[in-house]
Coordinates of C-alpha atoms and ligand atoms in Angstrom, one line a residue:
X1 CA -5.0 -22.7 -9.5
X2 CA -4.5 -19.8 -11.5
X3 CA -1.6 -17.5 -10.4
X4 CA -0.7 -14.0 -11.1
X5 CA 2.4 -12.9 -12.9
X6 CA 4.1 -9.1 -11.9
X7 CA 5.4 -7.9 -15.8
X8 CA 6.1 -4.4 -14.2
X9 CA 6.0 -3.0 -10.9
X10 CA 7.0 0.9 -10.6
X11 CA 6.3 3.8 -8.3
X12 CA 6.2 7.4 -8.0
X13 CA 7.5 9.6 -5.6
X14 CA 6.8 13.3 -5.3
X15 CA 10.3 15.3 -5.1
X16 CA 9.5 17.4 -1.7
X17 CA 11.4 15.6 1.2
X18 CA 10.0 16.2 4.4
X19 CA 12.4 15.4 7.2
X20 CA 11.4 14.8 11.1
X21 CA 12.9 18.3 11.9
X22 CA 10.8 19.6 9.0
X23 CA 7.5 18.3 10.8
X24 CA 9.2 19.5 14.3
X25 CA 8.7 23.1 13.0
X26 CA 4.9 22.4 12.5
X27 CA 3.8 20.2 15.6
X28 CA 5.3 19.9 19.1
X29 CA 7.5 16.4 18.2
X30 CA 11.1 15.5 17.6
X31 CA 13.2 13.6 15.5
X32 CA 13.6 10.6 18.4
X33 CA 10.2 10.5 19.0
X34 CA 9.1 9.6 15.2
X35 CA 12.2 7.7 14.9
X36 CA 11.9 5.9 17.9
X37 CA 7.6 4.9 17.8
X38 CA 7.5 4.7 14.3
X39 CA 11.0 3.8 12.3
X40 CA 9.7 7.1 9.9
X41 CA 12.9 9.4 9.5
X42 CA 11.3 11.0 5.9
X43 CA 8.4 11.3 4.4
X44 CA 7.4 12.9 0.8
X45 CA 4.6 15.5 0.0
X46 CA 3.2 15.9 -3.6
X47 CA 2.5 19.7 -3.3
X48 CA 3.3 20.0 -7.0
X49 CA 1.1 17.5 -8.2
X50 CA -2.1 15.9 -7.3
X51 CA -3.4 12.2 -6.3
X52 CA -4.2 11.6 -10.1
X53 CA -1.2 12.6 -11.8
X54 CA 1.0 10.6 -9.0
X55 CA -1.0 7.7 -10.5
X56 CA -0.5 8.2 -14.1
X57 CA 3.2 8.7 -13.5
X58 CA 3.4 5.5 -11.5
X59 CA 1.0 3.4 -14.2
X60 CA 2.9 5.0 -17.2
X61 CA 5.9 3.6 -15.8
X62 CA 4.8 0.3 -15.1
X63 CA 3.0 -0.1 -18.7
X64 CA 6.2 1.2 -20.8
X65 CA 8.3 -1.3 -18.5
X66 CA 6.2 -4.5 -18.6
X67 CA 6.1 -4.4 -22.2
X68 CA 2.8 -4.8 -22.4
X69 CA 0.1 -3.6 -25.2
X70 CA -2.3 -1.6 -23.9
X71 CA -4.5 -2.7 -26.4
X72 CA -4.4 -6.1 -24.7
X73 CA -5.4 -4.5 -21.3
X74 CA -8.6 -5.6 -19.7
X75 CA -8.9 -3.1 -17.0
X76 CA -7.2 -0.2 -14.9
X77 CA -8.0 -0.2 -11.0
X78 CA -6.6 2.1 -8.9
X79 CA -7.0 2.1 -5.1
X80 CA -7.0 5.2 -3.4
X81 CA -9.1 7.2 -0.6
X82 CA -7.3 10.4 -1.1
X83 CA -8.1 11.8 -4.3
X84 CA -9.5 15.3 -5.0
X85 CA -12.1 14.2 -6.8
X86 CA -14.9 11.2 -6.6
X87 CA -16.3 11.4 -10.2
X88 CA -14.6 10.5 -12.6
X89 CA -12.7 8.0 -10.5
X90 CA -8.8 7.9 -10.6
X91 CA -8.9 5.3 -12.5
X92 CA -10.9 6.6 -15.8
X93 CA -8.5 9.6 -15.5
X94 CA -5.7 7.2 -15.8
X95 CA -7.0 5.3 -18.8
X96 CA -7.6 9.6 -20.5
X97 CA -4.0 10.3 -20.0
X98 CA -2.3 7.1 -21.0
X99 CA -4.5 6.9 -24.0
X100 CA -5.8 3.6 -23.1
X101 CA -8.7 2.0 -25.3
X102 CA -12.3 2.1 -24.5
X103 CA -12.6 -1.7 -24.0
X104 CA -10.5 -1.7 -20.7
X105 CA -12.9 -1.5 -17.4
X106 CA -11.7 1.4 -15.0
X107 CA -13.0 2.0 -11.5
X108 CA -11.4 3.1 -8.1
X109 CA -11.4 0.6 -5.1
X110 CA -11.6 2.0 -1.5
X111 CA -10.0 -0.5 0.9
X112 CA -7.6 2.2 2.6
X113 CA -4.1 1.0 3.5
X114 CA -5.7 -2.7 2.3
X115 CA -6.4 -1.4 -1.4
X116 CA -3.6 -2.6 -3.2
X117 CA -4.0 -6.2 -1.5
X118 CA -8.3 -6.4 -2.1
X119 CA -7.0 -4.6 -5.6
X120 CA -4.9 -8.0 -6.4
X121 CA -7.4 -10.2 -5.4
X122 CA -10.4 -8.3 -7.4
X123 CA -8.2 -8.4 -11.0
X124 CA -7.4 -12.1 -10.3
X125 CA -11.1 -12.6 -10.8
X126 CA -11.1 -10.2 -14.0
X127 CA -8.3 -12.1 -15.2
X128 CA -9.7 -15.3 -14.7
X129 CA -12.6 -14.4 -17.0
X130 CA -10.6 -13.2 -19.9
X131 CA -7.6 -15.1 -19.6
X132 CA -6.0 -13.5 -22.8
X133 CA -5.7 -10.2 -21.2
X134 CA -3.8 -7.9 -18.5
X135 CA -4.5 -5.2 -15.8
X136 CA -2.9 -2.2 -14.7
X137 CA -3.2 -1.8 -10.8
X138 CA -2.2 1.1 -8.9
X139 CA -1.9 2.2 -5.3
X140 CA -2.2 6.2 -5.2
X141 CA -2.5 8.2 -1.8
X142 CA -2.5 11.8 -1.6
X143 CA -2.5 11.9 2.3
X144 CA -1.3 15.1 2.9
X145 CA -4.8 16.4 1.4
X146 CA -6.6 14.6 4.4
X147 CA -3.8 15.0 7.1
X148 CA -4.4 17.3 10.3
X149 CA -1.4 19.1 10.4
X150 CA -2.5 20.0 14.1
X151 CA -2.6 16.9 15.3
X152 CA 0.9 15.3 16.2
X153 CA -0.5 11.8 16.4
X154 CA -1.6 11.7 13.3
X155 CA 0.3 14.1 11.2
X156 CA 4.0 12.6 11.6
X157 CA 2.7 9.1 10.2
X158 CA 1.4 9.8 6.5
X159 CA 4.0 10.3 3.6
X160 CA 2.1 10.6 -0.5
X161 CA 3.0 8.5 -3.4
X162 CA 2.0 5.9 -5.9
X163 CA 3.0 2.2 -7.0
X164 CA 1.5 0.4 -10.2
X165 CA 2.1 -2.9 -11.4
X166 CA 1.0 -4.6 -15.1
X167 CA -0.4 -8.0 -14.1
X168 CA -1.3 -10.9 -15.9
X169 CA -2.1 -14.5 -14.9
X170 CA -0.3 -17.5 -15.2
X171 CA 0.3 -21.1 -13.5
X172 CA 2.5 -19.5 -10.4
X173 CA 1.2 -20.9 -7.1
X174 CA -1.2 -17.8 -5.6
X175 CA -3.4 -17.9 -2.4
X176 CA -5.1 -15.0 -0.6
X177 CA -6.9 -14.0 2.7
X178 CA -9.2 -11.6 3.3
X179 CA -11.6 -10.0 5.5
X180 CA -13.0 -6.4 6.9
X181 CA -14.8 -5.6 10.1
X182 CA -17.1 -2.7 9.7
X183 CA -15.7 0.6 12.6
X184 CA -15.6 3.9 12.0
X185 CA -14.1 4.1 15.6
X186 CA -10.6 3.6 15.3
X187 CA -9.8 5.2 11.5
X188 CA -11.9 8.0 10.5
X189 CA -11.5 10.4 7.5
X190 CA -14.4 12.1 6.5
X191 CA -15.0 14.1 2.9
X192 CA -16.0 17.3 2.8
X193 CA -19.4 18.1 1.8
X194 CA -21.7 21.3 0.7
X195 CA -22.7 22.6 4.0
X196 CA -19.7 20.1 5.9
X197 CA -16.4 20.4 6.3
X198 CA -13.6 18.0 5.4
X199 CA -12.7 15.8 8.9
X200 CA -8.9 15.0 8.5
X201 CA -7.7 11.9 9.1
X202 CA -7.8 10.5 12.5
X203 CA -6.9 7.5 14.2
X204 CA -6.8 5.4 17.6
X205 CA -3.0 4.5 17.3
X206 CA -2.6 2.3 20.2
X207 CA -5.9 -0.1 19.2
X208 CA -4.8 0.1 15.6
X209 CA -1.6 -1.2 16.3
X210 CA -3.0 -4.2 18.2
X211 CA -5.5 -4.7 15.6
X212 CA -2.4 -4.4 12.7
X213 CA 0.0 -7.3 14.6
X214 CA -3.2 -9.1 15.2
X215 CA -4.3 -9.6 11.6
X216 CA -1.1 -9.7 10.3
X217 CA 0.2 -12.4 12.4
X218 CA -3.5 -14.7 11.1
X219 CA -3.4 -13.4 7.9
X220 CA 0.9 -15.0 7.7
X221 CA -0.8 -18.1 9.1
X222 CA -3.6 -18.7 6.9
X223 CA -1.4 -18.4 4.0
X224 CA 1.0 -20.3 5.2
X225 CA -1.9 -23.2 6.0
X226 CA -3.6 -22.8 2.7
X227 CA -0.2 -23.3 0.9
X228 CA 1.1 -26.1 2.6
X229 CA 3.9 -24.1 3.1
X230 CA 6.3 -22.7 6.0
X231 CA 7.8 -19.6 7.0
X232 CA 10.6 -21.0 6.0
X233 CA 9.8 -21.6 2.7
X234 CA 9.2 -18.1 2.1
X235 CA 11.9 -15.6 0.9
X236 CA 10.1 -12.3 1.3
X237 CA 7.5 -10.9 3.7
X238 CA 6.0 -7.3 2.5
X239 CA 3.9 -5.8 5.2
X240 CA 2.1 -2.5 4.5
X241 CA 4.4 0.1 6.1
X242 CA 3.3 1.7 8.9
X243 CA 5.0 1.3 11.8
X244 CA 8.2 -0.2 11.7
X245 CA 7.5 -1.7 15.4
X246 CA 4.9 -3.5 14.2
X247 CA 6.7 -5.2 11.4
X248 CA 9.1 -6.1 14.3
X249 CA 6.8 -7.3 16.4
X250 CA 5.5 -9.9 14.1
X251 CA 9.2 -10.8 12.6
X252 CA 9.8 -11.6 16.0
X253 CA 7.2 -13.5 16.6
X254 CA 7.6 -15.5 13.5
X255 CA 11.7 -15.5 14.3
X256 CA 12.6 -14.4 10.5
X257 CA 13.3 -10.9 10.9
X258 CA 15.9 -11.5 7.3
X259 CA 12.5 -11.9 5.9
X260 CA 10.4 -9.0 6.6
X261 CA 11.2 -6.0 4.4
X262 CA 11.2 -2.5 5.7
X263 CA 11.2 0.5 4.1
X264 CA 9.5 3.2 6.1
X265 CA 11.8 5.2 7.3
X266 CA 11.9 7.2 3.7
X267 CA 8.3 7.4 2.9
X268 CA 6.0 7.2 6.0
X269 CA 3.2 5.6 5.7
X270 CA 1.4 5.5 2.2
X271 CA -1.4 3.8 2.5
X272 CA -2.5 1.4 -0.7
X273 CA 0.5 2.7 -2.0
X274 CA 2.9 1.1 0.6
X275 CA 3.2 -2.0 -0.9
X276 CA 4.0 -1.5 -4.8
X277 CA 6.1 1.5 -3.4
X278 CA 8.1 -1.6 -1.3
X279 CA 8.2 -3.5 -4.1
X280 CA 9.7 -1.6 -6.7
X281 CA 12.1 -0.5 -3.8
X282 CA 13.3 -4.3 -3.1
X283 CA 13.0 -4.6 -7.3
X284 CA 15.5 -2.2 -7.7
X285 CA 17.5 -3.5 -5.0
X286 CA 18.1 -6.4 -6.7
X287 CA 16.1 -8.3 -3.7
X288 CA 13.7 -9.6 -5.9
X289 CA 14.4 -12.9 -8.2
X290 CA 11.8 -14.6 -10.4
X291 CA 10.7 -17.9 -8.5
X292 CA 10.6 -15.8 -5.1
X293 CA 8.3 -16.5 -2.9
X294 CA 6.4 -14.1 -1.5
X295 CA 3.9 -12.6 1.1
X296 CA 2.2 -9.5 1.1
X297 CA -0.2 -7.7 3.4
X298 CA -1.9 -4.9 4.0
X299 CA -4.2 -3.6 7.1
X300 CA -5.5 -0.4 7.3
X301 CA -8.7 1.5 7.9
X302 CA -12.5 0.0 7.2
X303 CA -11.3 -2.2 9.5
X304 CA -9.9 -4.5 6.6
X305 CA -6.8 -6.4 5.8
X306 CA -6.1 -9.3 3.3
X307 CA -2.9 -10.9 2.0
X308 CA -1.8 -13.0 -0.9
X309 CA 1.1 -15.3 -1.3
X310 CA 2.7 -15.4 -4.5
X311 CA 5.4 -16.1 -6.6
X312 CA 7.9 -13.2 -8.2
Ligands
UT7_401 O1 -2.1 2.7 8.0 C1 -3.2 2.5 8.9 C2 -2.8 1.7 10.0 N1 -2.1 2.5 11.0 C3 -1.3 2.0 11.9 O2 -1.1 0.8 11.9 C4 -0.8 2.8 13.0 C5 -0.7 2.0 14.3 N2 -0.3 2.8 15.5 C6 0.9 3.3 15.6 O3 1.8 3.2 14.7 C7 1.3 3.9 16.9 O4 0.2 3.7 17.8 C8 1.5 5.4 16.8 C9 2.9 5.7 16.1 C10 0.4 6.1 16.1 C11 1.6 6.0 18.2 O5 2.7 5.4 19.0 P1 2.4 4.9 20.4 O6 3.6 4.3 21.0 O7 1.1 4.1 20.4 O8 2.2 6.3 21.2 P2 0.9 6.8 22.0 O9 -0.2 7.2 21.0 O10 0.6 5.9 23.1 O11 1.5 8.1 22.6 C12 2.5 8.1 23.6 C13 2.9 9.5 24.0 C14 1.7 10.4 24.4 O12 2.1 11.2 25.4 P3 1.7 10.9 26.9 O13 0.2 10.9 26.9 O14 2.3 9.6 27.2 O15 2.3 12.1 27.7 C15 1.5 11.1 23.1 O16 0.8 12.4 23.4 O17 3.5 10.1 22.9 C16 2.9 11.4 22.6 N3 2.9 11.6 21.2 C17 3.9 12.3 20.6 N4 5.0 12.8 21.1 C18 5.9 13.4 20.3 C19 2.0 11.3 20.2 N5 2.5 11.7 19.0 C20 3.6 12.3 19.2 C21 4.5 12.9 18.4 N6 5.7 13.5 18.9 N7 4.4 13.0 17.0

Protein backbone atom coordinates (compact mmCIF):
# COMPACT_ATOMS: atom_id res chain seq x y z
CA UNK A 1 0.00 0.00 0.00
CA UNK A 2 1.37 3.07 -1.20
CA UNK A 3 0.71 6.14 0.95
CA UNK A 4 0.87 9.73 0.39
CA UNK A 5 3.23 12.20 2.11
CA UNK A 6 2.03 16.19 2.68
CA UNK A 7 5.82 18.15 1.99
CA UNK A 8 3.77 21.51 2.01
CA UNK A 9 0.31 22.47 2.70
CA UNK A 10 -0.48 26.35 2.42
CA UNK A 11 -3.49 28.57 1.70
CA UNK A 12 -4.54 31.83 0.53
CA UNK A 13 -6.82 34.11 1.91
CA UNK A 14 -8.07 37.25 0.16
CA UNK A 15 -7.69 40.42 2.65
CA UNK A 16 -11.54 41.73 2.47
CA UNK A 17 -13.24 40.51 5.74
CA UNK A 18 -16.85 40.28 5.48
CA UNK A 19 -18.51 40.12 8.87
CA UNK A 20 -22.31 38.94 9.66
CA UNK A 21 -23.35 42.60 10.05
CA UNK A 22 -21.57 43.26 6.77
CA UNK A 23 -23.96 40.65 5.01
CA UNK A 24 -26.92 42.07 7.37
CA UNK A 25 -26.60 45.32 5.25
CA UNK A 26 -27.19 43.29 1.98
CA UNK A 27 -29.97 40.58 2.85
CA UNK A 28 -32.66 40.51 5.52
CA UNK A 29 -30.37 38.23 8.21
CA UNK A 30 -28.52 38.86 11.49
CA UNK A 31 -25.61 38.10 13.13
CA UNK A 32 -27.50 35.18 15.57
CA UNK A 33 -29.03 33.76 12.87
CA UNK A 34 -25.66 32.80 10.76
CA UNK A 35 -24.05 32.32 14.02
CA UNK A 36 -26.49 30.30 15.45
CA UNK A 37 -27.56 27.76 11.93
CA UNK A 38 -24.29 27.82 10.61
CA UNK A 39 -21.16 28.48 13.25
CA UNK A 40 -20.00 31.28 10.22
CA UNK A 41 -19.17 34.66 12.13
CA UNK A 42 -16.68 35.86 8.89
CA UNK A 43 -16.17 35.10 5.71
CA UNK A 44 -13.51 36.50 2.99
CA UNK A 45 -14.19 38.00 -0.58
CA UNK A 46 -11.36 38.11 -3.24
CA UNK A 47 -12.65 41.31 -4.95
CA UNK A 48 -9.06 42.21 -5.74
CA UNK A 49 -8.04 39.19 -7.22
CA UNK A 50 -9.56 36.42 -9.16
CA UNK A 51 -10.02 32.50 -8.77
CA UNK A 52 -6.65 31.87 -10.65
CA UNK A 53 -4.41 34.20 -8.93
CA UNK A 54 -5.89 32.87 -5.38
CA UNK A 55 -4.44 29.56 -6.73
CA UNK A 56 -1.10 30.61 -7.77
CA UNK A 57 -0.65 32.35 -4.48
CA UNK A 58 -1.76 29.39 -2.49
CA UNK A 59 0.48 26.74 -4.89
CA UNK A 60 3.52 29.20 -4.82
CA UNK A 61 3.40 28.96 -1.30
CA UNK A 62 3.12 25.38 -0.93
CA UNK A 63 6.00 24.68 -3.68
CA UNK A 64 8.74 27.31 -2.05
CA UNK A 65 7.75 25.60 1.39
CA UNK A 66 7.93 21.79 0.61
CA UNK A 67 11.18 22.17 -0.84
CA UNK A 68 10.42 20.55 -3.65
CA UNK A 69 12.00 20.97 -7.41
CA UNK A 70 9.58 21.77 -9.64
CA UNK A 71 11.47 20.12 -12.12
CA UNK A 72 10.69 16.88 -10.40
CA UNK A 73 6.90 17.68 -10.53
CA UNK A 74 4.65 15.30 -12.38
CA UNK A 75 1.50 17.25 -12.47
CA UNK A 76 -0.55 20.36 -11.15
CA UNK A 77 -4.43 19.70 -10.42
CA UNK A 78 -6.40 22.13 -9.23
CA UNK A 79 -10.06 21.68 -8.18
CA UNK A 80 -12.33 24.38 -8.63
CA UNK A 81 -16.00 25.14 -10.02
CA UNK A 82 -15.71 28.87 -9.71
CA UNK A 83 -13.30 30.11 -11.99
CA UNK A 84 -13.82 32.82 -14.61
CA UNK A 85 -12.70 31.05 -17.24
CA UNK A 86 -13.06 27.14 -18.60
CA UNK A 87 -10.20 27.13 -21.13
CA UNK A 88 -7.22 27.23 -20.27
CA UNK A 89 -8.10 25.44 -17.02
CA UNK A 90 -6.82 26.79 -13.67
CA UNK A 91 -4.46 24.53 -13.59
CA UNK A 92 -2.32 25.24 -16.91
CA UNK A 93 -2.51 28.91 -15.73
CA UNK A 94 -0.83 27.83 -12.57
CA UNK A 95 1.90 25.83 -14.20
CA UNK A 96 2.37 29.70 -16.69
CA UNK A 97 2.86 31.74 -13.66
CA UNK A 98 5.02 29.54 -11.48
CA UNK A 99 7.18 28.72 -14.44
CA UNK A 100 6.65 25.11 -14.13
CA UNK A 101 8.18 22.78 -16.98
CA UNK A 102 6.28 21.37 -19.84
CA UNK A 103 6.55 17.71 -18.68
CA UNK A 104 4.11 18.19 -15.67
CA UNK A 105 0.34 17.20 -16.65
CA UNK A 106 -2.17 20.13 -15.66
CA UNK A 107 -5.94 19.87 -15.71
CA UNK A 108 -8.86 21.20 -13.50
CA UNK A 109 -11.10 18.67 -11.53
CA UNK A 110 -14.82 19.47 -10.91
CA UNK A 111 -16.02 17.61 -7.77
CA UNK A 112 -17.42 20.84 -5.91
CA UNK A 113 -16.99 20.98 -2.21
CA UNK A 114 -15.51 17.11 -2.82
CA UNK A 115 -12.56 18.37 -5.26
CA UNK A 116 -9.79 18.45 -2.98
CA UNK A 117 -10.71 14.87 -1.63
CA UNK A 118 -11.45 13.08 -5.44
CA UNK A 119 -8.17 15.49 -6.20
CA UNK A 120 -6.00 13.27 -3.53
CA UNK A 121 -7.24 10.17 -4.65
CA UNK A 122 -6.69 11.07 -8.59
CA UNK A 123 -2.65 12.08 -7.95
CA UNK A 124 -2.26 8.91 -5.79
CA UNK A 125 -2.85 7.11 -9.09
CA UNK A 126 -0.43 9.57 -11.03
CA UNK A 127 1.97 9.04 -8.40
CA UNK A 128 1.83 5.51 -8.34
CA UNK A 129 2.82 5.47 -12.02
CA UNK A 130 5.84 7.51 -11.73
CA UNK A 131 6.91 6.87 -8.37
CA UNK A 132 10.03 9.32 -8.63
CA UNK A 133 7.97 12.27 -8.84
CA UNK A 134 5.45 14.91 -6.96
CA UNK A 135 2.20 16.88 -7.48
CA UNK A 136 1.02 20.11 -6.73
CA UNK A 137 -2.83 20.06 -5.65
CA UNK A 138 -4.92 22.85 -5.05
CA UNK A 139 -8.39 23.66 -3.85
CA UNK A 140 -9.38 27.29 -5.34
CA UNK A 141 -13.04 28.66 -5.04
CA UNK A 142 -14.10 32.03 -6.17
CA UNK A 143 -17.73 31.70 -4.73
CA UNK A 144 -18.57 35.10 -4.51
CA UNK A 145 -18.52 35.05 -8.54
CA UNK A 146 -21.47 32.46 -8.46
CA UNK A 147 -23.18 33.63 -5.20
CA UNK A 148 -26.90 35.20 -5.31
CA UNK A 149 -26.45 38.05 -3.21
CA UNK A 150 -30.38 38.10 -3.16
CA UNK A 151 -30.85 35.16 -1.82
CA UNK A 152 -30.32 34.90 2.08
CA UNK A 153 -30.18 31.12 2.16
CA UNK A 154 -27.55 30.87 0.06
CA UNK A 155 -25.56 33.99 0.19
CA UNK A 156 -24.52 33.98 4.12
CA UNK A 157 -22.83 30.37 3.53
CA UNK A 158 -19.99 30.84 0.82
CA UNK A 159 -16.62 32.58 1.94
CA UNK A 160 -13.40 32.56 -1.32
CA UNK A 161 -9.99 31.22 -0.94
CA UNK A 162 -7.46 28.63 -1.85
CA UNK A 163 -5.30 25.77 -0.22
CA UNK A 164 -2.43 23.82 -2.10
CA UNK A 165 -0.35 21.09 -0.92
CA UNK A 166 3.08 19.43 -2.67
CA UNK A 167 2.51 15.71 -2.37
CA UNK A 168 4.43 12.86 -2.90
CA UNK A 169 4.12 9.18 -2.05
CA UNK A 170 5.57 7.09 0.40
CA UNK A 171 4.97 3.87 2.71
CA UNK A 172 2.38 5.88 5.25
CA UNK A 173 -0.69 3.81 5.76
CA UNK A 174 -3.54 5.62 3.17
CA UNK A 175 -7.12 4.34 2.42
CA UNK A 176 -9.98 6.22 0.66
CA UNK A 177 -13.79 6.22 -0.03
CA UNK A 178 -15.56 7.49 -2.63
CA UNK A 179 -18.66 7.86 -4.44
CA UNK A 180 -21.19 10.49 -6.33
CA UNK A 181 -24.88 10.27 -7.00
CA UNK A 182 -25.82 12.04 -10.08
CA UNK A 183 -28.78 15.35 -8.87
CA UNK A 184 -28.98 18.48 -10.11
CA UNK A 185 -31.88 18.92 -7.53
CA UNK A 186 -30.45 19.86 -4.49
CA UNK A 187 -27.06 21.94 -5.66
CA UNK A 188 -27.29 23.81 -8.69
CA UNK A 189 -24.96 26.47 -10.22
CA UNK A 190 -25.24 26.99 -13.76
CA UNK A 191 -22.58 28.96 -16.21
CA UNK A 192 -23.46 31.56 -18.15
CA UNK A 193 -23.75 31.07 -21.77
CA UNK A 194 -24.12 33.22 -25.15
CA UNK A 195 -27.67 33.72 -25.25
CA UNK A 196 -28.10 32.42 -21.19
CA UNK A 197 -27.54 33.92 -18.27
CA UNK A 198 -25.25 32.81 -15.29
CA UNK A 199 -27.80 30.87 -12.59
CA UNK A 200 -26.04 31.60 -9.18
CA UNK A 201 -25.58 29.17 -6.87
CA UNK A 202 -28.50 27.54 -5.20
CA UNK A 203 -29.14 24.97 -2.89
CA UNK A 204 -31.81 22.72 -0.87
CA UNK A 205 -30.12 23.37 2.63
CA UNK A 206 -32.23 21.30 4.74
CA UNK A 207 -31.84 17.84 2.31
CA UNK A 208 -28.17 18.82 1.82
CA UNK A 209 -27.62 18.79 5.36
CA UNK A 210 -29.18 15.32 5.78
CA UNK A 211 -27.33 14.10 2.85
CA UNK A 212 -23.79 15.85 4.40
CA UNK A 213 -24.16 13.88 8.06
CA UNK A 214 -25.38 10.95 6.12
CA UNK A 215 -22.25 10.46 4.03
CA UNK A 216 -19.98 11.64 6.35
CA UNK A 217 -21.03 9.45 9.13
CA UNK A 218 -20.42 6.07 6.24
CA UNK A 219 -17.69 7.61 4.73
CA UNK A 220 -15.81 7.80 8.90
CA UNK A 221 -16.99 4.14 8.98
CA UNK A 222 -15.73 2.67 5.88
CA UNK A 223 -12.40 4.06 6.67
CA UNK A 224 -12.41 3.12 9.80
CA UNK A 225 -13.38 -0.71 8.55
CA UNK A 226 -10.85 -0.60 5.72
CA UNK A 227 -8.08 0.29 8.18
CA UNK A 228 -8.64 -1.92 10.84
CA UNK A 229 -8.66 0.96 12.85
CA UNK A 230 -10.95 2.89 15.55
CA UNK A 231 -12.11 6.25 16.16
CA UNK A 232 -9.99 6.13 18.70
CA UNK A 233 -7.06 5.59 17.02
CA UNK A 234 -7.51 8.57 15.16
CA UNK A 235 -6.11 12.02 16.25
CA UNK A 236 -7.73 14.36 13.71
CA UNK A 237 -11.01 14.42 11.84
CA UNK A 238 -11.20 17.30 8.98
CA UNK A 239 -14.64 17.56 7.63
CA UNK A 240 -15.23 20.02 4.69
CA UNK A 241 -16.59 23.16 6.51
CA UNK A 242 -19.89 23.94 6.02
CA UNK A 243 -21.98 24.02 8.70
CA UNK A 244 -20.59 23.79 11.93
CA UNK A 245 -23.82 21.81 13.17
CA UNK A 246 -23.12 19.31 10.98
CA UNK A 247 -19.62 18.64 12.15
CA UNK A 248 -21.46 18.49 15.55
CA UNK A 249 -23.78 16.36 14.70
CA UNK A 250 -21.50 13.60 13.60
CA UNK A 251 -18.78 14.31 16.54
CA UNK A 252 -21.63 13.55 18.61
CA UNK A 253 -22.48 10.72 17.14
CA UNK A 254 -19.05 9.38 17.03
CA UNK A 255 -18.57 10.84 20.91
CA UNK A 256 -15.02 12.55 19.95
CA UNK A 257 -15.95 16.00 19.57
CA UNK A 258 -11.66 16.75 20.67
CA UNK A 259 -11.33 15.27 17.41
CA UNK A 260 -13.20 17.01 14.86
CA UNK A 261 -11.60 20.25 13.80
CA UNK A 262 -13.62 23.40 13.09
CA UNK A 263 -12.71 26.35 11.56
CA UNK A 264 -15.65 27.93 9.94
CA UNK A 265 -16.52 30.60 11.71
CA UNK A 266 -13.63 32.79 9.86
CA UNK A 267 -13.99 31.64 6.29
CA UNK A 268 -17.53 30.28 5.49
CA UNK A 269 -17.74 27.74 3.45
CA UNK A 270 -15.08 27.33 0.64
CA UNK A 271 -15.83 24.63 -1.13
CA UNK A 272 -12.63 22.31 -2.47
CA UNK A 273 -10.77 24.85 -0.70
CA UNK A 274 -12.17 23.96 2.84
CA UNK A 275 -10.03 21.45 3.62
CA UNK A 276 -6.24 22.53 2.65
CA UNK A 277 -7.55 25.96 4.11
CA UNK A 278 -8.28 23.69 7.57
CA UNK A 279 -5.20 22.20 7.31
CA UNK A 280 -2.69 24.74 7.01
CA UNK A 281 -4.90 26.43 9.85
CA UNK A 282 -4.34 23.33 12.35
CA UNK A 283 -0.51 23.36 10.69
CA UNK A 284 0.10 26.49 11.89
CA UNK A 285 -1.48 25.81 15.10
CA UNK A 286 0.88 23.53 15.90
CA UNK A 287 -2.08 20.77 15.91
CA UNK A 288 -0.52 18.82 13.42
CA UNK A 289 2.51 16.23 14.27
CA UNK A 290 4.19 13.90 11.70
CA UNK A 291 2.78 10.28 12.51
CA UNK A 292 -0.87 11.90 12.98
CA UNK A 293 -3.41 10.12 12.00
CA UNK A 294 -5.87 11.50 10.11
CA UNK A 295 -9.36 11.67 8.33
CA UNK A 296 -10.55 13.97 5.88
CA UNK A 297 -13.78 14.51 4.01
CA UNK A 298 -15.46 16.30 1.80
CA UNK A 299 -19.29 16.39 0.53
CA UNK A 300 -20.55 18.86 -1.60
CA UNK A 301 -22.50 19.29 -4.80
CA UNK A 302 -22.72 16.57 -7.89
CA UNK A 303 -23.96 14.80 -5.25
CA UNK A 304 -20.41 13.41 -4.28
CA UNK A 305 -18.29 12.94 -1.35
CA UNK A 306 -15.11 10.75 -0.70
CA UNK A 307 -12.57 10.64 2.18
CA UNK A 308 -9.11 9.40 2.81
CA UNK A 309 -7.37 8.43 5.88
CA UNK A 310 -3.94 9.17 6.17
CA UNK A 311 -0.94 9.81 8.01
CA UNK A 312 0.65 13.51 8.67
O1 LIG B 1 -20.89 22.91 0.62
C1 LIG B 1 -21.97 22.22 0.07
C2 LIG B 1 -22.71 21.52 1.12
N1 LIG B 1 -23.60 22.46 1.78
C3 LIG B 1 -24.10 22.17 2.97
O2 LIG B 1 -23.73 21.17 3.55
C4 LIG B 1 -25.15 23.06 3.56
C5 LIG B 1 -26.12 22.23 4.35
N2 LIG B 1 -27.27 22.98 4.87
C6 LIG B 1 -27.14 23.90 5.86
O3 LIG B 1 -26.05 24.18 6.31
C7 LIG B 1 -28.41 24.50 6.42
O4 LIG B 1 -29.52 23.81 5.91
C8 LIG B 1 -28.56 26.01 6.12
C9 LIG B 1 -27.54 26.80 6.93
C10 LIG B 1 -28.33 26.28 4.65
C11 LIG B 1 -29.94 26.48 6.51
O5 LIG B 1 -30.18 26.20 7.88
P1 LIG B 1 -31.54 25.53 8.34
O6 LIG B 1 -31.50 25.38 9.80
O7 LIG B 1 -31.72 24.28 7.50
O8 LIG B 1 -32.58 26.64 7.98
P2 LIG B 1 -33.84 26.58 6.99
O9 LIG B 1 -33.38 26.60 5.57
O10 LIG B 1 -34.76 25.48 7.42
O11 LIG B 1 -34.55 27.94 7.31
C12 LIG B 1 -35.12 28.20 8.59
C13 LIG B 1 -35.66 29.59 8.60
C14 LIG B 1 -36.57 29.92 7.40
O12 LIG B 1 -37.57 30.77 7.87
P3 LIG B 1 -39.06 30.21 8.16
O13 LIG B 1 -39.52 29.61 6.87
O14 LIG B 1 -38.88 29.19 9.24
O15 LIG B 1 -39.80 31.43 8.57
C15 LIG B 1 -35.66 30.66 6.47
O16 LIG B 1 -36.37 31.55 5.63
O17 LIG B 1 -34.58 30.53 8.52
C16 LIG B 1 -34.81 31.43 7.44
N3 LIG B 1 -33.52 31.82 6.89
C17 LIG B 1 -32.83 32.88 7.35
N4 LIG B 1 -33.09 33.77 8.32
C18 LIG B 1 -32.15 34.70 8.56
C19 LIG B 1 -32.83 31.24 5.88
N5 LIG B 1 -31.67 31.89 5.68
C20 LIG B 1 -31.65 32.91 6.58
C21 LIG B 1 -30.71 33.91 6.87
N6 LIG B 1 -31.02 34.79 7.86
N7 LIG B 1 -29.54 34.02 6.21
Amino acid sequence: MKGIKFYSISSYIPDKVVTNDDMSRIVDTNDEWIRTRTGIERRHFASDCTNVSMAVRAAEKALSQSGIDPEKLCCVVVASFTSEIHSPSVACLVQRELGLPDHVMAFDINAACSGFIYGLGIVRGLLMQNEDCYALLVGSEKLSNFTNFEDRSTCVLFGDGAGAAVLGLDERAFYSEYGAHGDDSLIYCGVGLKDTPMEPLRMNGGEVFKFAVEHIEYVINKLLEKSGLTIDDIDHVVCHQANKRIISNIARKMKSAEKFFVDIEEFGNTSSASIPIALDDMNRRGMLKRGDKIICVGFGGGLTWGGVLTEW
